Coordinates of C-alpha atoms and ligand atoms in Angstrom, one line a residue:
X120 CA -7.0 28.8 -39.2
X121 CA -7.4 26.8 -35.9
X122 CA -5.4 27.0 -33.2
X123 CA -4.6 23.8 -33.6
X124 CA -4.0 23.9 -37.5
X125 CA -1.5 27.1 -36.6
X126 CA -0.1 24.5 -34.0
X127 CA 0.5 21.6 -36.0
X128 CA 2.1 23.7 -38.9
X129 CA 4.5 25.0 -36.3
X130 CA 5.6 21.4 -34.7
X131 CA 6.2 20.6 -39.0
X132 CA 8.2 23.1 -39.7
X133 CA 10.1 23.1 -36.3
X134 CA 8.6 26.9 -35.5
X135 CA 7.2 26.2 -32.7
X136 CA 9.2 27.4 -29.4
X137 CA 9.4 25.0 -26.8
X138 CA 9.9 25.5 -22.9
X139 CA 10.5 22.9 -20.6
X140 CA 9.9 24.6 -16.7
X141 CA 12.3 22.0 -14.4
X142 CA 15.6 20.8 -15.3
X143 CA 16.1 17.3 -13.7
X144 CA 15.6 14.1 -14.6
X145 CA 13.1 14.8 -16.4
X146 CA 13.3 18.1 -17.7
X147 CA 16.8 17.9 -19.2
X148 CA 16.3 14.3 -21.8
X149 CA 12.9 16.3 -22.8
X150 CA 14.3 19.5 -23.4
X151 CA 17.5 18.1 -25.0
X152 CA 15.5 15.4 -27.4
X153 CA 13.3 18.2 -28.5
X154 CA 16.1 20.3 -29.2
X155 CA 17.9 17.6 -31.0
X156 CA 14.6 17.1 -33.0
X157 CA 15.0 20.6 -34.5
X158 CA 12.9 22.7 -31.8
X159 CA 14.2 26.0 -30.2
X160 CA 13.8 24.8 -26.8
X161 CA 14.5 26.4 -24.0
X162 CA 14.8 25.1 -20.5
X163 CA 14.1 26.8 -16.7
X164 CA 15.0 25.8 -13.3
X165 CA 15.3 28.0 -10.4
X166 CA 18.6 26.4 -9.7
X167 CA 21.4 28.4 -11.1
X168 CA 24.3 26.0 -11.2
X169 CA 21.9 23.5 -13.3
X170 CA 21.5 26.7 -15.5
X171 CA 25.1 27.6 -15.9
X172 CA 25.8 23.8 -16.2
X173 CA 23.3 23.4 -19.4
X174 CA 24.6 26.7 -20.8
X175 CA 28.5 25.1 -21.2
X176 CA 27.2 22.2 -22.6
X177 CA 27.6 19.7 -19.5
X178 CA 24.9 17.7 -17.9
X179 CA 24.6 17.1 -14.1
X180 CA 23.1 13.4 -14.7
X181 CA 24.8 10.3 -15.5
X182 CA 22.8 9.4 -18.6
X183 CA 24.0 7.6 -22.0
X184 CA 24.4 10.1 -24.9
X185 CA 22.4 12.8 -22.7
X186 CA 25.9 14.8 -22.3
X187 CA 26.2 14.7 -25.8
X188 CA 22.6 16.2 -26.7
X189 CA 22.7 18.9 -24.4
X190 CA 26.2 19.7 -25.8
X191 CA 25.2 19.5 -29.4
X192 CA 22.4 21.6 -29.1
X193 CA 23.5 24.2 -27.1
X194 CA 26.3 24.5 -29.8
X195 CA 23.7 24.8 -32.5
X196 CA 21.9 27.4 -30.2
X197 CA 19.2 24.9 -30.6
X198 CA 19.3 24.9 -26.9
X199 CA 19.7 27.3 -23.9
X200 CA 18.7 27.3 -19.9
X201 CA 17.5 30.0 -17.9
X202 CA 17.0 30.5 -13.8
X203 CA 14.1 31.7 -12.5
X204 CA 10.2 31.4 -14.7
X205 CA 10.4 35.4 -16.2
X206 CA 9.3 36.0 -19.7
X207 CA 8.5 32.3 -20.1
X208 CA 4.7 33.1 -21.6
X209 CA 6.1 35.7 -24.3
X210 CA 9.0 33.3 -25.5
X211 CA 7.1 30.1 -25.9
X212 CA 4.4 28.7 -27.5
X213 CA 4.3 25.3 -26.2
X214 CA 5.0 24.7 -22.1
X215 CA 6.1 21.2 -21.3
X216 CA 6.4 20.9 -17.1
X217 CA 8.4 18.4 -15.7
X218 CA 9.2 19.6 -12.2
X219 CA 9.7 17.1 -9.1
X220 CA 6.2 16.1 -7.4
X221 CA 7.2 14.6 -4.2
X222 CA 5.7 12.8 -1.4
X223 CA 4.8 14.4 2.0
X224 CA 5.6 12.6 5.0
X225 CA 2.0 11.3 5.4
X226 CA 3.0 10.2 2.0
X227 CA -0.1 12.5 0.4
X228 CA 1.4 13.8 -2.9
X229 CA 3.1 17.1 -2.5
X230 CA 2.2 18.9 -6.1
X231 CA 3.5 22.6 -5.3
X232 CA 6.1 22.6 -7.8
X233 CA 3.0 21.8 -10.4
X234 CA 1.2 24.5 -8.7
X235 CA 3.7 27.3 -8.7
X236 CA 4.6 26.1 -12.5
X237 CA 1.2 26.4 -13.5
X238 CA 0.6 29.4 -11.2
X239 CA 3.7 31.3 -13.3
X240 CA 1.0 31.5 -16.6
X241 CA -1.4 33.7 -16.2
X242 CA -4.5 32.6 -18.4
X243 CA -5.1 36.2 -20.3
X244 CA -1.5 35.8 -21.9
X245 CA -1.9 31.9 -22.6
X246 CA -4.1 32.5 -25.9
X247 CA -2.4 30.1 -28.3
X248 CA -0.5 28.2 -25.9
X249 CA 0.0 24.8 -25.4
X250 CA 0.5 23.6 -22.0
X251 CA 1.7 19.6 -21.1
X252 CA 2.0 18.3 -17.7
X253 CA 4.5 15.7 -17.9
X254 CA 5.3 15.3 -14.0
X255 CA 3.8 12.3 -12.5
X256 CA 0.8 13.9 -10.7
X257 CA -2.5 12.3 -8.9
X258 CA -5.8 11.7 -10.9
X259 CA -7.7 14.8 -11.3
X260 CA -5.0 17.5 -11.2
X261 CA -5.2 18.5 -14.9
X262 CA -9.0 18.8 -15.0
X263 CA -8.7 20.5 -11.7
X264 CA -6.4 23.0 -13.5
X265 CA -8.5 22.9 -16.6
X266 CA -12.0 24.2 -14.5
X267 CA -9.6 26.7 -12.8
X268 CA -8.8 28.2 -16.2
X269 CA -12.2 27.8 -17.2
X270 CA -13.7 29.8 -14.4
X271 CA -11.5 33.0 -15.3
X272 CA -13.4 33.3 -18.3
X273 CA -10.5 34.6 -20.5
X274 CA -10.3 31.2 -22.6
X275 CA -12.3 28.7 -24.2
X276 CA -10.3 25.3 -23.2
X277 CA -9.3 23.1 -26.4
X278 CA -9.8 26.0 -29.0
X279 CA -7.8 29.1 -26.9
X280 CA -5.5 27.1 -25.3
X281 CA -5.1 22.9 -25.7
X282 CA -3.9 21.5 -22.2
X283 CA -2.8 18.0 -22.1
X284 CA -1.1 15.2 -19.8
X285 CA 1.7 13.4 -21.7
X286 CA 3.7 11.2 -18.6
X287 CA 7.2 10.6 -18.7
X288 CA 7.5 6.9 -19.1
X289 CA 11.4 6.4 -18.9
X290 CA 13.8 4.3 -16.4
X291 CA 16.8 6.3 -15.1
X292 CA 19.7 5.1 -16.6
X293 CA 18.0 4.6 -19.8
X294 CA 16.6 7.8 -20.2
X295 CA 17.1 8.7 -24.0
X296 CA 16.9 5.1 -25.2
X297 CA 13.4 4.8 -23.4
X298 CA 12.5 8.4 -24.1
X299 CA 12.4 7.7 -28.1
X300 CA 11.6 3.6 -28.1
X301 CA 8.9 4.0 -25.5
X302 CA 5.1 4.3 -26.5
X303 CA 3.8 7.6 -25.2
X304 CA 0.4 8.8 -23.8
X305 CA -1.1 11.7 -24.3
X306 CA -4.4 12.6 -23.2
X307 CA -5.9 15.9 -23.6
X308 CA -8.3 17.7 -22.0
X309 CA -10.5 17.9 -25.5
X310 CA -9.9 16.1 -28.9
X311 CA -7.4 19.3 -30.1
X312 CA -5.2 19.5 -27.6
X313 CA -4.9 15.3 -27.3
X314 CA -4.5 15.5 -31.6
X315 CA -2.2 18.4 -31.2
X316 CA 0.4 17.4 -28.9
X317 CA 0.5 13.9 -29.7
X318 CA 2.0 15.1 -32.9
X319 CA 4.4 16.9 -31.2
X320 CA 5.0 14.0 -29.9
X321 CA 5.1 12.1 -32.4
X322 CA 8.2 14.1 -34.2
X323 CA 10.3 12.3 -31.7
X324 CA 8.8 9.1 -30.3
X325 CA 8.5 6.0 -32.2
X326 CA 4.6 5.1 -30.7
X327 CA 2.0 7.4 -29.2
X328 CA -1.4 6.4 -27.9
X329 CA -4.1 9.3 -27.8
X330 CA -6.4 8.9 -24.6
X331 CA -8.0 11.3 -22.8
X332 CA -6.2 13.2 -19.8
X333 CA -7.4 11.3 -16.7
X334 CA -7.2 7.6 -18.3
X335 CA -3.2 9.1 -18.8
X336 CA -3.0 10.3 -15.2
X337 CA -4.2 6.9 -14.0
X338 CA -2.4 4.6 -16.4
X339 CA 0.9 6.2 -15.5
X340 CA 0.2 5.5 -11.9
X341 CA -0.9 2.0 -12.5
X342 CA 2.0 1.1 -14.2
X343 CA 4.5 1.2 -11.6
X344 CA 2.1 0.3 -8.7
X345 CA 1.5 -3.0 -10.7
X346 CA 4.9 -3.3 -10.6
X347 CA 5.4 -2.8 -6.8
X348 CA 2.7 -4.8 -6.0
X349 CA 3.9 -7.7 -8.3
X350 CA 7.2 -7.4 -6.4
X351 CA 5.6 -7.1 -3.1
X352 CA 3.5 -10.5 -3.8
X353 CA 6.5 -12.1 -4.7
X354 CA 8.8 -11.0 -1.4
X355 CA 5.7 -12.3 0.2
X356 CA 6.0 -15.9 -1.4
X357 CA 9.7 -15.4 -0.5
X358 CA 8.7 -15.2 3.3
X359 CA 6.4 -18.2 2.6
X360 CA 9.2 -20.3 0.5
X361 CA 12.0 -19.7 3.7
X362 CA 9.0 -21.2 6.2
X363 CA 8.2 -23.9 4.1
X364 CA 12.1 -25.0 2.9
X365 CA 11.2 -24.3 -0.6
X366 CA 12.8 -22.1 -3.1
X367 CA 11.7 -18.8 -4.8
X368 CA 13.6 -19.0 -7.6
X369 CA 12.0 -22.4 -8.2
X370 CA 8.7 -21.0 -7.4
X371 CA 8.9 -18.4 -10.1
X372 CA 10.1 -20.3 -12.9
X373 CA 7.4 -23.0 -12.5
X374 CA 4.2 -20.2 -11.8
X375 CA 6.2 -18.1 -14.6
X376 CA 5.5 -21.3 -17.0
X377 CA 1.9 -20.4 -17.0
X378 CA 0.8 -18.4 -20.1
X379 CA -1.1 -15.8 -17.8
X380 CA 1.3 -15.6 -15.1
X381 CA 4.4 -12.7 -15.0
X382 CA 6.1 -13.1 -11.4
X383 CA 8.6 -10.3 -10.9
X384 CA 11.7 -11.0 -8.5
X385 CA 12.4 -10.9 -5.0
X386 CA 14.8 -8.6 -3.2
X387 CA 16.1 -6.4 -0.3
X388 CA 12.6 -4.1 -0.8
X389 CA 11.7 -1.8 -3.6
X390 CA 13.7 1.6 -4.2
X391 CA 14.4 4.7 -6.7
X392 CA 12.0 7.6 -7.3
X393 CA 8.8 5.6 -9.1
X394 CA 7.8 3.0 -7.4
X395 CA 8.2 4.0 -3.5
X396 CA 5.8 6.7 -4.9
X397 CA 3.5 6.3 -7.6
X398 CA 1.3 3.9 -5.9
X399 CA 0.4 6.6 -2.9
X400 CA -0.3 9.0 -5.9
X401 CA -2.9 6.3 -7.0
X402 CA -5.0 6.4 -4.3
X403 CA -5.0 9.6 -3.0
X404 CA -9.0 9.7 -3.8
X405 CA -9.7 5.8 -2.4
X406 CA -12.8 6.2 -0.8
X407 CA -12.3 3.1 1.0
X408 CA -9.2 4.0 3.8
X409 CA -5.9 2.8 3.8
X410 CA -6.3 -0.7 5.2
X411 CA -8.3 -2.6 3.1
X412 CA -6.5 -1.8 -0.1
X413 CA -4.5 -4.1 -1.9
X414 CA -2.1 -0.7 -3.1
X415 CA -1.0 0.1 0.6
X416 CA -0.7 -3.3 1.9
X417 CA 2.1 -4.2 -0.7
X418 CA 4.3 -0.7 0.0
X419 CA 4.4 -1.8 3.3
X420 CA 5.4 -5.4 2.0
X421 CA 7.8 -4.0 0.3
X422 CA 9.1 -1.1 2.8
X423 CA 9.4 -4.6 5.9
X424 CA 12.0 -6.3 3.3
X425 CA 15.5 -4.5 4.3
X426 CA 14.4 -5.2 7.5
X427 CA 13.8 -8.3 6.9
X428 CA 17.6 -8.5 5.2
X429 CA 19.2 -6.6 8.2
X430 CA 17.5 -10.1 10.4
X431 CA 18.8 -12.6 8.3
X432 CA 22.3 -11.0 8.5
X433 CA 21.9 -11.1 12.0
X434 CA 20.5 -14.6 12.7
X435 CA 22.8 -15.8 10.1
X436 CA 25.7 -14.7 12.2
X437 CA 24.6 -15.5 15.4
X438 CA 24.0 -19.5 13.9
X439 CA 27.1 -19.8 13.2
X440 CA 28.5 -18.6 16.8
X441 CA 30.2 -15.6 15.4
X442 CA 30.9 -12.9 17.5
X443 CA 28.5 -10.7 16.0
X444 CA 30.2 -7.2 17.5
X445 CA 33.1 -8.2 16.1
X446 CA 32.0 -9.5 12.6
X447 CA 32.9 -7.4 9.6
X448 CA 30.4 -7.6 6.9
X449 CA 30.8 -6.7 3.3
X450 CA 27.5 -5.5 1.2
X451 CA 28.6 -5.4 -2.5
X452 CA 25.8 -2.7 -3.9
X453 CA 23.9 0.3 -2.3
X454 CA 22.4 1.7 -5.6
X455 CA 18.5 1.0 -6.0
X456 CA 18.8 -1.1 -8.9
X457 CA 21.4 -3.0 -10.9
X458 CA 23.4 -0.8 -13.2
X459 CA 22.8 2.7 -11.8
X460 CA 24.8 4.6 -9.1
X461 CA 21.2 5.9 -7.8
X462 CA 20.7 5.9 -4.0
X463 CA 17.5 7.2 -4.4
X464 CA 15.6 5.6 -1.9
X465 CA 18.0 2.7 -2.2
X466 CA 16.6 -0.2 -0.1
X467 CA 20.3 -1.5 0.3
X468 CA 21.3 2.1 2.1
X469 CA 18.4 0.9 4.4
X470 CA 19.6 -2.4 5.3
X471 CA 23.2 -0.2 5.6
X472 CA 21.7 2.2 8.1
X473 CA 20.2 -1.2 9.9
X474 CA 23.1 -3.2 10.4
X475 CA 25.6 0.4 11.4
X476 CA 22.6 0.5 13.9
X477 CA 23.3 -3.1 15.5
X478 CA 26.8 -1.9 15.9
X479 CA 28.3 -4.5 13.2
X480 CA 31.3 -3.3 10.8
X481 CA 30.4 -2.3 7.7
X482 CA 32.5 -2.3 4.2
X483 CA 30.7 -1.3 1.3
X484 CA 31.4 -1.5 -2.7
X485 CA 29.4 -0.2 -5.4
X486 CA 31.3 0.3 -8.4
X487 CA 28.7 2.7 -9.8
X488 CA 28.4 5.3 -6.9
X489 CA 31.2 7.3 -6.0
X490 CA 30.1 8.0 -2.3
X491 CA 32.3 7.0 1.0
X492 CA 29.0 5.7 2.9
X493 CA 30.9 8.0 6.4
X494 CA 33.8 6.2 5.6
X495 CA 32.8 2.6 4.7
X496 CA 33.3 2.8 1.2
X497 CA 35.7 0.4 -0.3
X498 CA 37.3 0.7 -4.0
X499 CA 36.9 -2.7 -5.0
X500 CA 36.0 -6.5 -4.4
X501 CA 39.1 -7.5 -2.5
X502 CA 39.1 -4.7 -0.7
X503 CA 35.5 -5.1 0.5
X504 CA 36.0 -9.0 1.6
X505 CA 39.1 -9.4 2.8
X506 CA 39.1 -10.5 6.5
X507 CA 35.2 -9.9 6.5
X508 CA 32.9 -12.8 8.3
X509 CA 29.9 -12.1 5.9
X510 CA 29.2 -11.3 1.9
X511 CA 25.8 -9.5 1.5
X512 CA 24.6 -8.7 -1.7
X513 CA 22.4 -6.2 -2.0
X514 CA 22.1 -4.9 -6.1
X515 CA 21.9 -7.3 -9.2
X516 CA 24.6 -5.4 -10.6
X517 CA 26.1 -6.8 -13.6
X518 CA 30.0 -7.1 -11.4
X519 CA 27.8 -9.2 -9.1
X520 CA 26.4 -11.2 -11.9
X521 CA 29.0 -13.9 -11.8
X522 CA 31.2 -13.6 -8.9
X523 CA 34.2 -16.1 -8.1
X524 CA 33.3 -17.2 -5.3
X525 CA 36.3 -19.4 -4.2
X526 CA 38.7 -16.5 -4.8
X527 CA 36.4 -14.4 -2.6
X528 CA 36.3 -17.3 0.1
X529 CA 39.7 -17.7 0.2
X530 CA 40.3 -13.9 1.0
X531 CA 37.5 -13.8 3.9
X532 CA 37.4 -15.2 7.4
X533 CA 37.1 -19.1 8.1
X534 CA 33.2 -20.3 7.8
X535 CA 32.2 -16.8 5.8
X536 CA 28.6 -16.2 5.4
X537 CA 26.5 -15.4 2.1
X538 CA 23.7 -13.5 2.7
X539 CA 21.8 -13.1 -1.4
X540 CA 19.0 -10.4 -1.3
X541 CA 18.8 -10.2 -5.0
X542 CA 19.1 -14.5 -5.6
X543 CA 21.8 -13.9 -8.1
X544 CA 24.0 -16.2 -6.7
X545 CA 23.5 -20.6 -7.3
X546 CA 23.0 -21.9 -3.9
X547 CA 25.3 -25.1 -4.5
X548 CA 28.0 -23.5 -6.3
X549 CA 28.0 -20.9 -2.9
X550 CA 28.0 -24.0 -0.6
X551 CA 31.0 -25.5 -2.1
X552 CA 32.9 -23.0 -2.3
X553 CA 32.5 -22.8 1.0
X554 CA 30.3 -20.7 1.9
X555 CA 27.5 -21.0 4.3
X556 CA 24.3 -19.7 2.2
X557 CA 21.1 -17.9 3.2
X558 CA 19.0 -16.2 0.5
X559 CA 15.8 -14.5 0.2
X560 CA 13.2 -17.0 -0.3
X561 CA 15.6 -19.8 0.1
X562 CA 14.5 -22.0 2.6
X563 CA 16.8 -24.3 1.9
X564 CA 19.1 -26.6 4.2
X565 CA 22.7 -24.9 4.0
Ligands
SAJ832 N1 12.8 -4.6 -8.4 C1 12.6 -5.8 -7.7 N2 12.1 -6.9 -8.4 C2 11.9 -6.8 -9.8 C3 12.1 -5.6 -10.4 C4 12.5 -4.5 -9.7 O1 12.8 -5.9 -6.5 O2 11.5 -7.8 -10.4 C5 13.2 -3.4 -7.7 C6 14.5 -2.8 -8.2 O3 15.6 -3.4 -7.7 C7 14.3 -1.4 -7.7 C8 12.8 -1.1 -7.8 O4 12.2 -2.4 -7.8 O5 14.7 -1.2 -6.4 C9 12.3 -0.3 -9.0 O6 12.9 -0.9 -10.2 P1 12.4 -0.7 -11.7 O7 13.0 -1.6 -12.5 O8 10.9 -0.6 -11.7 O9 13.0 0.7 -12.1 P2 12.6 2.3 -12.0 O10 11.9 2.6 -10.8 O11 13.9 2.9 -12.3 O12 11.7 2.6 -13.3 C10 10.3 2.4 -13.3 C11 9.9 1.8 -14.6 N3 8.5 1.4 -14.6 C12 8.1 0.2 -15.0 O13 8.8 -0.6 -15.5 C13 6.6 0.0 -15.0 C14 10.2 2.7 -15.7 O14 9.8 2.2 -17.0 C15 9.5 4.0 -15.5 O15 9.7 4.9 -16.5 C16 10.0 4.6 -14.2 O16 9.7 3.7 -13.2 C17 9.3 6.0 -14.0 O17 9.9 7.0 -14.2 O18 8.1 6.0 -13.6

């Protein structure tokens, strides 16, 4: 038999013993939908509370139904975590990485956690092993690892041991919905280990699409960077719809009428752990610099909108003849996107750390993140508002959604401001209820 015939009878029967090397956000939906699929999985992180957190059942993220996976599983000894990498080869027969790859501050990708991971298998022992990189890495770093095998001599790639790329494709917040409902990739470095582990796959995601391992490593990449680029070209119409009196949310809906045309939507900038990165990932190997590419122009689109915020709060107050030290504004949202309580490079925490810069008094309420921002976190609505000179709103939360804007009037200062980042607010039902309005992209007469 094969390796990959032995393989594929083990993933049918459930045999085969998984390992998942990082426990975070990643790590711990893959480890516990595995697990809940049947597999003996079993999950390491160097960090020991995560370990002794997994081990009672409990989760450290706030995920639907991942608390209650991780729970199940461990009950039905389906599922355990251990600290550290030790006796990982002996005990597995399929290694699925999902550590962190952050950026550097040059922004170059910073792949050691990959490295050490992949370091911790030493190719003599990894005869009949399966390893998949699920980590969001740069183009190149699986074949790179492949050749490095390769050159030890010990293994032939795709018959010894079947290496593949299979990237995570899920939004936090979502992560188990996504995890199952979202179609997978898998590329492999040869046709066994890309028909292998797409079967293993495939016992626990609806779709999986076969490629080959660098098309993966791309497409992953190219994913959110079209998003972030998408977003980017649209603050920049936003800029263009403020000089020109014109609105963006006008703008969208009539290019969004055209068959071929998708326009994303404006906002305070671009945050959480995908997006602010991926598209550096993507061209790390760009032979043609940083300045002429269409990739690095719109992070920095992108990165100039909270600052862009931070000077509309400012102009906005100083219009209406405000004392501006003595204002007190209210931002309703810090988290990086609506429905989460993730700061993660939160654009709204930069437009925070803007404004506390200009000396202006801050209140802030997110009902999804249970932080005190130093002491200007506020419990609710009311609390946020009352007295305050100005309303920003920061995350399209689903509170924010459908605010009542004449009860919020009548609680704030005389002549309050509304400052929209997200353009979840009407413009005319803002001005009369009082309000004086400034949006992004609104270029509107108040
Ligand atoms: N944003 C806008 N305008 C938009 C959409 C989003 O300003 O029209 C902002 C959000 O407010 C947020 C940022 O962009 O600050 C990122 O939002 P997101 O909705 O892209 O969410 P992420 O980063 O949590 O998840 C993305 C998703 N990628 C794609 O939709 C292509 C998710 O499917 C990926 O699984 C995830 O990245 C990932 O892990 O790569």
């Amino acid at each position: 038999m094969s390796m990959e015939d032995v393989f594929l009878e083990s993933v049918r029967t459930r045999a085969l013993r998984i390992s998942v090397v990082g426990l975070g956000y990643i790590g711990i939906p893959t480890a516990a939908v595995f697990a809940e699929s049947g597999f003996s999985v079993t999950g390491y992180d160097l960090n020991q509370a995560t370990v002794d957190l997994i081990n009672e059942g409990r989760c450290p993220l706030h995920e639907r139904d991942l608390e209650m996976l991780v729970k199940r599983n461990i009950d039905l000894k389906r599922l355990r975590a251990t600290a550290g990498h030790e006796g990982i080869i002996e005990k597995s027969d399929c290694i699925l990485i999902c550590v962190q790859t952050p950026l550097r501050d040059d922004k170059t990708p910073n792949l050691t956690f990959v490295e050490r991971a992949l370091e911790a298998l030493d190719p003599p022992s990894l005869k009949g092993k399966a390893i998949v990189l699920v980590s969001t890495s740069s183009p190149g770093t699986l074949q790179k690892y492949a050749e490095s095998v390769a050159q030890t001599g010990h293994l032939k790639l795709d018959e010894d041991l079947l290496l593949a790329y299979a990237p995570e494709r899920i939004a936090p917040g979502n992560s188990i919905t996504e995890f199952i409902e979202n179609t997978r990739l898998v590329g492999g470095i040869g046709l066994n280990s890309t028909e292998a582990v797409a079967c293993l796959f495939e016992t626990v995601c609806q779709k999986v699409i076969r490629t080959d391992v660098t098309s993966a490593e791309i497409s992953k990449l190219a994913e959110n960077t079209y998003r972030d680029v998408n977003i980017a070209f649209v603050n920049e119409l936003s800029l263009v719809c403020e000089a020109t009196g014109a609105d963006i949310n006008e703008v969208i809906r009539l290019a969004n009428s055209h068959p071929r045309v998708a326009l994303h939507r404006p906002g305070p900038g671009v945050g959480g752990p995908c997006l602010t990165k991926d598209p550096y990932f993507l061209v790390t190997h760009l032979l043609v610099g940083k300045d002429v590419d269409v990739v690095n122009a719109a992070r920095r689109m992108n990165d100039f909108m909270p600052m862009h915020v931070g000077r509309t709060v400012m102009k906005a107050l100083e219009s209406t003849g405000k004392d501006v030290q003595r204002s007190i504004v209210a931002l309703f949202g810090m988290a990086y996107k609506a429905g989460v309580g993730d700061l993660r490079e939160s654009p709204a925490v930069r437009v925070f750390d803007s404004l506390l810069a200009k000396g202006l008094a801050l209140r802030v309420y997110d009902p999804y993140v249970a932080d005190d921002f130093d002491g200007h976190g506020v419990c609710s609505m009311e609390e946020c508002v009352r007295d305050a000179d100005c309303l920003v709103v920061l995350t399209d939360h689903p509170a924010f959604l459908d605010l009542d804007l004449e009860e919020l009037n009548g609680m704030m200062n005389e002549n309050p401001l509304l400052i929209d980042a997200r353009r979840i607010v009407n413009p005319g039902k803002a001005t009369r209820a009082g309000f004086l309005y400034f949006g992004i992209g609104y270029g509107g007469k108040n």
